[in-house]
Amino acid sequence: MTQLTVHQCPYCELRFGYANDLKDHVVTDHPDHAAELVAVEFHEIPR
């Protein structure tokens, strides 16, 4: 059985299956916090 990892946005109630989706959300929807994640590169294996 595959366990799903959920990435919770720290600035709102949205959740994402992939860390890169969370990063895109923060950069787009929470631009005041974008600098914290813009240089972070996540490496995940697609499901």
mmCIF file of N, CA, C and O in Angstrom:
data_model
loop_
_atom_site.group_PDB
_atom_site.id
_atom_site.type_symbol
_atom_site.label_atom_id
_atom_site.label_comp_id
_atom_site.label_asym_id
_atom_site.label_seq_id
_atom_site.Cartn_x
_atom_site.Cartn_y
_atom_site.Cartn_z
ATOM 1 N N MET A 1 0.835 -1.178 0.000
ATOM 2 C CA MET A 1 0.000 0.000 0.000
ATOM 3 C C MET A 1 0.885 1.249 0.000
ATOM 4 O O MET A 1 1.832 1.350 0.761
ATOM 5 N N THR A 2 0.577 2.197 -0.873
ATOM 6 C CA THR A 2 1.325 3.437 -0.973
ATOM 7 C C THR A 2 0.745 4.458 -0.009
ATOM 8 O O THR A 2 -0.458 4.652 0.062
ATOM 9 N N GLN A 3 1.626 5.098 0.731
ATOM 10 C CA GLN A 3 1.176 6.123 1.669
ATOM 11 C C GLN A 3 1.264 7.488 0.991
ATOM 12 O O GLN A 3 2.285 7.834 0.414
ATOM 13 N N LEU A 4 0.191 8.241 1.057
ATOM 14 C CA LEU A 4 0.124 9.566 0.454
ATOM 15 C C LEU A 4 0.704 10.599 1.408
ATOM 16 O O LEU A 4 0.321 10.669 2.575
ATOM 17 N N THR A 5 1.637 11.397 0.919
ATOM 18 C CA THR A 5 2.178 12.503 1.693
ATOM 19 C C THR A 5 1.413 13.753 1.306
ATOM 20 O O THR A 5 1.258 14.056 0.134
ATOM 21 N N VAL A 6 0.930 14.467 2.294
ATOM 22 C CA VAL A 6 0.177 15.691 2.057
ATOM 23 C C VAL A 6 1.002 16.872 2.534
ATOM 24 O O VAL A 6 1.547 16.858 3.626
ATOM 25 N N HIS A 7 1.101 17.879 1.678
ATOM 26 C CA HIS A 7 1.843 19.088 1.998
ATOM 27 C C HIS A 7 0.837 20.204 2.262
ATOM 28 O O HIS A 7 0.151 20.651 1.348
ATOM 29 N N GLN A 8 0.757 20.642 3.499
ATOM 30 C CA GLN A 8 -0.176 21.680 3.931
ATOM 31 C C GLN A 8 0.453 23.056 3.725
ATOM 32 O O GLN A 8 1.595 23.289 4.121
ATOM 33 N N CYS A 9 -0.294 23.955 3.102
ATOM 34 C CA CYS A 9 0.175 25.334 2.972
ATOM 35 C C CYS A 9 0.215 25.959 4.366
ATOM 36 O O CYS A 9 -0.775 25.913 5.096
ATOM 37 N N PRO A 10 1.342 26.564 4.739
ATOM 38 C CA PRO A 10 1.422 27.180 6.066
ATOM 39 C C PRO A 10 0.678 28.515 6.168
ATOM 40 O O PRO A 10 0.552 29.068 7.248
ATOM 41 N N TYR A 11 0.163 29.009 5.038
ATOM 42 C CA TYR A 11 -0.483 30.319 5.015
ATOM 43 C C TYR A 11 -1.982 30.266 4.759
ATOM 44 O O TYR A 11 -2.657 31.288 4.838
ATOM 45 N N CYS A 12 -2.519 29.094 4.444
ATOM 46 C CA CYS A 12 -3.956 28.931 4.236
ATOM 47 C C CYS A 12 -4.322 27.459 4.437
ATOM 48 O O CYS A 12 -3.493 26.659 4.839
ATOM 49 N N GLU A 13 -5.551 27.085 4.130
ATOM 50 C CA GLU A 13 -6.028 25.731 4.405
ATOM 51 C C GLU A 13 -5.793 24.740 3.264
ATOM 52 O O GLU A 13 -6.142 23.567 3.390
ATOM 53 N N LEU A 14 -5.213 25.167 2.163
ATOM 54 C CA LEU A 14 -5.023 24.270 1.021
ATOM 55 C C LEU A 14 -3.949 23.209 1.297
ATOM 56 O O LEU A 14 -2.972 23.460 2.008
ATOM 57 N N ARG A 15 -4.154 22.035 0.681
ATOM 58 C CA ARG A 15 -3.214 20.914 0.796
ATOM 59 C C ARG A 15 -2.864 20.423 -0.600
ATOM 60 O O ARG A 15 -3.686 20.480 -1.506
ATOM 61 N N PHE A 16 -1.661 19.899 -0.743
ATOM 62 C CA PHE A 16 -1.164 19.462 -2.043
ATOM 63 C C PHE A 16 -0.494 18.106 -1.930
ATOM 64 O O PHE A 16 0.115 17.782 -0.915
ATOM 65 N N GLY A 17 -0.572 17.326 -2.995
ATOM 66 C CA GLY A 17 0.050 16.018 -3.041
ATOM 67 C C GLY A 17 1.538 16.092 -3.332
ATOM 68 O O GLY A 17 2.298 15.203 -2.968
ATOM 69 N N TYR A 18 1.958 17.157 -4.003
ATOM 70 C CA TYR A 18 3.366 17.327 -4.355
ATOM 71 C C TYR A 18 3.906 18.623 -3.763
ATOM 72 O O TYR A 18 3.217 19.653 -3.751
ATOM 73 N N ALA A 19 5.140 18.588 -3.309
ATOM 74 C CA ALA A 19 5.771 19.767 -2.727
ATOM 75 C C ALA A 19 5.935 20.876 -3.766
ATOM 76 O O ALA A 19 5.813 22.056 -3.443
ATOM 77 N N ASN A 20 6.197 20.506 -5.023
ATOM 78 C CA ASN A 20 6.333 21.530 -6.062
ATOM 79 C C ASN A 20 5.024 22.267 -6.302
ATOM 80 O O ASN A 20 5.033 23.455 -6.618
ATOM 81 N N ASP A 21 3.897 21.578 -6.167
ATOM 82 C CA ASP A 21 2.596 22.239 -6.290
ATOM 83 C C ASP A 21 2.406 23.231 -5.153
ATOM 84 O O ASP A 21 1.876 24.328 -5.357
ATOM 85 N N LEU A 22 2.828 22.854 -3.966
ATOM 86 C CA LEU A 22 2.767 23.767 -2.821
ATOM 87 C C LEU A 22 3.643 24.989 -3.076
ATOM 88 O O LEU A 22 3.230 26.122 -2.845
ATOM 89 N N LYS A 23 4.843 24.769 -3.580
ATOM 90 C CA LYS A 23 5.753 25.874 -3.880
ATOM 91 C C LYS A 23 5.132 26.828 -4.889
ATOM 92 O O LYS A 23 5.138 28.046 -4.692
ATOM 93 N N ASP A 24 4.565 26.293 -5.975
ATOM 94 C CA ASP A 24 3.923 27.134 -6.983
ATOM 95 C C ASP A 24 2.766 27.928 -6.383
ATOM 96 O O ASP A 24 2.570 29.099 -6.710
ATOM 97 N N HIS A 25 2.005 27.293 -5.516
ATOM 98 C CA HIS A 25 0.884 27.961 -4.858
ATOM 99 C C HIS A 25 1.372 29.119 -4.003
ATOM 100 O O HIS A 25 0.822 30.223 -4.072
ATOM 101 N N VAL A 26 2.397 28.892 -3.193
ATOM 102 C CA VAL A 26 2.906 29.943 -2.306
ATOM 103 C C VAL A 26 3.451 31.112 -3.128
ATOM 104 O O VAL A 26 3.147 32.278 -2.847
ATOM 105 N N VAL A 27 4.218 30.812 -4.163
ATOM 106 C CA VAL A 27 4.794 31.867 -4.998
ATOM 107 C C VAL A 27 3.695 32.679 -5.689
ATOM 108 O O VAL A 27 3.775 33.906 -5.776
ATOM 109 N N THR A 28 2.647 32.006 -6.137
ATOM 110 C CA THR A 28 1.571 32.674 -6.866
ATOM 111 C C THR A 28 0.561 33.359 -5.946
ATOM 112 O O THR A 28 0.205 34.516 -6.166
ATOM 113 N N ASP A 29 0.108 32.654 -4.926
ATOM 114 C CA ASP A 29 -0.998 33.141 -4.108
ATOM 115 C C ASP A 29 -0.579 33.833 -2.810
ATOM 116 O O ASP A 29 -1.394 34.497 -2.172
ATOM 117 N N HIS A 30 0.657 33.656 -2.407
ATOM 118 C CA HIS A 30 1.170 34.295 -1.185
ATOM 119 C C HIS A 30 2.515 34.954 -1.513
ATOM 120 O O HIS A 30 3.556 34.567 -0.974
ATOM 121 N N PRO A 31 2.514 35.945 -2.392
ATOM 122 C CA PRO A 31 3.786 36.528 -2.862
ATOM 123 C C PRO A 31 4.643 37.149 -1.759
ATOM 124 O O PRO A 31 5.856 37.254 -1.923
ATOM 125 N N ASP A 32 4.032 37.528 -0.640
ATOM 126 C CA ASP A 32 4.828 38.079 0.462
ATOM 127 C C ASP A 32 5.766 37.033 1.066
ATOM 128 O O ASP A 32 6.758 37.374 1.698
ATOM 129 N N HIS A 33 5.456 35.755 0.853
ATOM 130 C CA HIS A 33 6.248 34.660 1.403
ATOM 131 C C HIS A 33 7.028 33.904 0.321
ATOM 132 O O HIS A 33 7.667 32.899 0.618
ATOM 133 N N ALA A 34 6.963 34.364 -0.909
ATOM 134 C CA ALA A 34 7.588 33.661 -2.030
ATOM 135 C C ALA A 34 9.102 33.539 -1.880
ATOM 136 O O ALA A 34 9.684 32.523 -2.265
ATOM 137 N N ALA A 35 9.738 34.531 -1.317
ATOM 138 C CA ALA A 35 11.202 34.513 -1.178
ATOM 139 C C ALA A 35 11.680 33.337 -0.335
ATOM 140 O O ALA A 35 12.801 32.852 -0.514
ATOM 141 N N GLU A 36 10.836 32.854 0.562
ATOM 142 C CA GLU A 36 11.214 31.732 1.422
ATOM 143 C C GLU A 36 11.326 30.421 0.643
ATOM 144 O O GLU A 36 12.051 29.523 1.041
ATOM 145 N N LEU A 37 10.598 30.292 -0.460
ATOM 146 C CA LEU A 37 10.576 29.031 -1.211
ATOM 147 C C LEU A 37 11.137 29.110 -2.620
ATOM 148 O O LEU A 37 11.379 28.078 -3.236
ATOM 149 N N VAL A 38 11.342 30.292 -3.150
ATOM 150 C CA VAL A 38 11.723 30.413 -4.558
ATOM 151 C C VAL A 38 13.047 29.702 -4.874
ATOM 152 O O VAL A 38 13.216 29.153 -5.958
ATOM 153 N N ALA A 39 13.972 29.644 -3.954
ATOM 154 C CA ALA A 39 15.265 29.000 -4.191
ATOM 155 C C ALA A 39 15.277 27.523 -3.799
ATOM 156 O O ALA A 39 16.240 26.821 -4.067
ATOM 157 N N VAL A 40 14.198 27.035 -3.188
ATOM 158 C CA VAL A 40 14.124 25.641 -2.756
ATOM 159 C C VAL A 40 13.742 24.766 -3.938
ATOM 160 O O VAL A 40 12.839 25.084 -4.695
ATOM 161 N N GLU A 41 14.459 23.670 -4.104
ATOM 162 C CA GLU A 41 14.171 22.728 -5.187
ATOM 163 C C GLU A 41 13.804 21.378 -4.574
ATOM 164 O O GLU A 41 14.607 20.758 -3.888
ATOM 165 N N PHE A 42 12.573 20.953 -4.815
ATOM 166 C CA PHE A 42 12.087 19.689 -4.284
ATOM 167 C C PHE A 42 12.303 18.579 -5.297
ATOM 168 O O PHE A 42 12.119 18.790 -6.492
ATOM 169 N N HIS A 43 12.699 17.409 -4.834
ATOM 170 C CA HIS A 43 12.883 16.240 -5.691
ATOM 171 C C HIS A 43 11.975 15.135 -5.170
ATOM 172 O O HIS A 43 12.243 14.548 -4.127
ATOM 173 N N GLU A 44 10.882 14.882 -5.892
ATOM 174 C CA GLU A 44 9.945 13.856 -5.498
ATOM 175 C C GLU A 44 9.723 12.891 -6.662
ATOM 176 O O GLU A 44 9.790 13.288 -7.824
ATOM 177 N N ILE A 45 9.476 11.680 -6.331
ATOM 178 C CA ILE A 45 9.150 10.673 -7.357
ATOM 179 C C ILE A 45 7.664 10.755 -7.637
ATOM 180 O O ILE A 45 6.862 10.675 -6.709
ATOM 181 N N PRO A 46 7.280 10.962 -8.907
ATOM 182 C CA PRO A 46 5.859 11.029 -9.234
ATOM 183 C C PRO A 46 5.139 9.735 -8.878
ATOM 184 O O PRO A 46 5.705 8.659 -8.981
ATOM 185 N N ARG A 47 3.898 9.872 -8.464
ATOM 186 C CA ARG A 47 3.087 8.695 -8.119
ATOM 187 C C ARG A 47 2.492 8.084 -9.348
ATOM 188 O O ARG A 47 2.210 8.649 -10.302
#
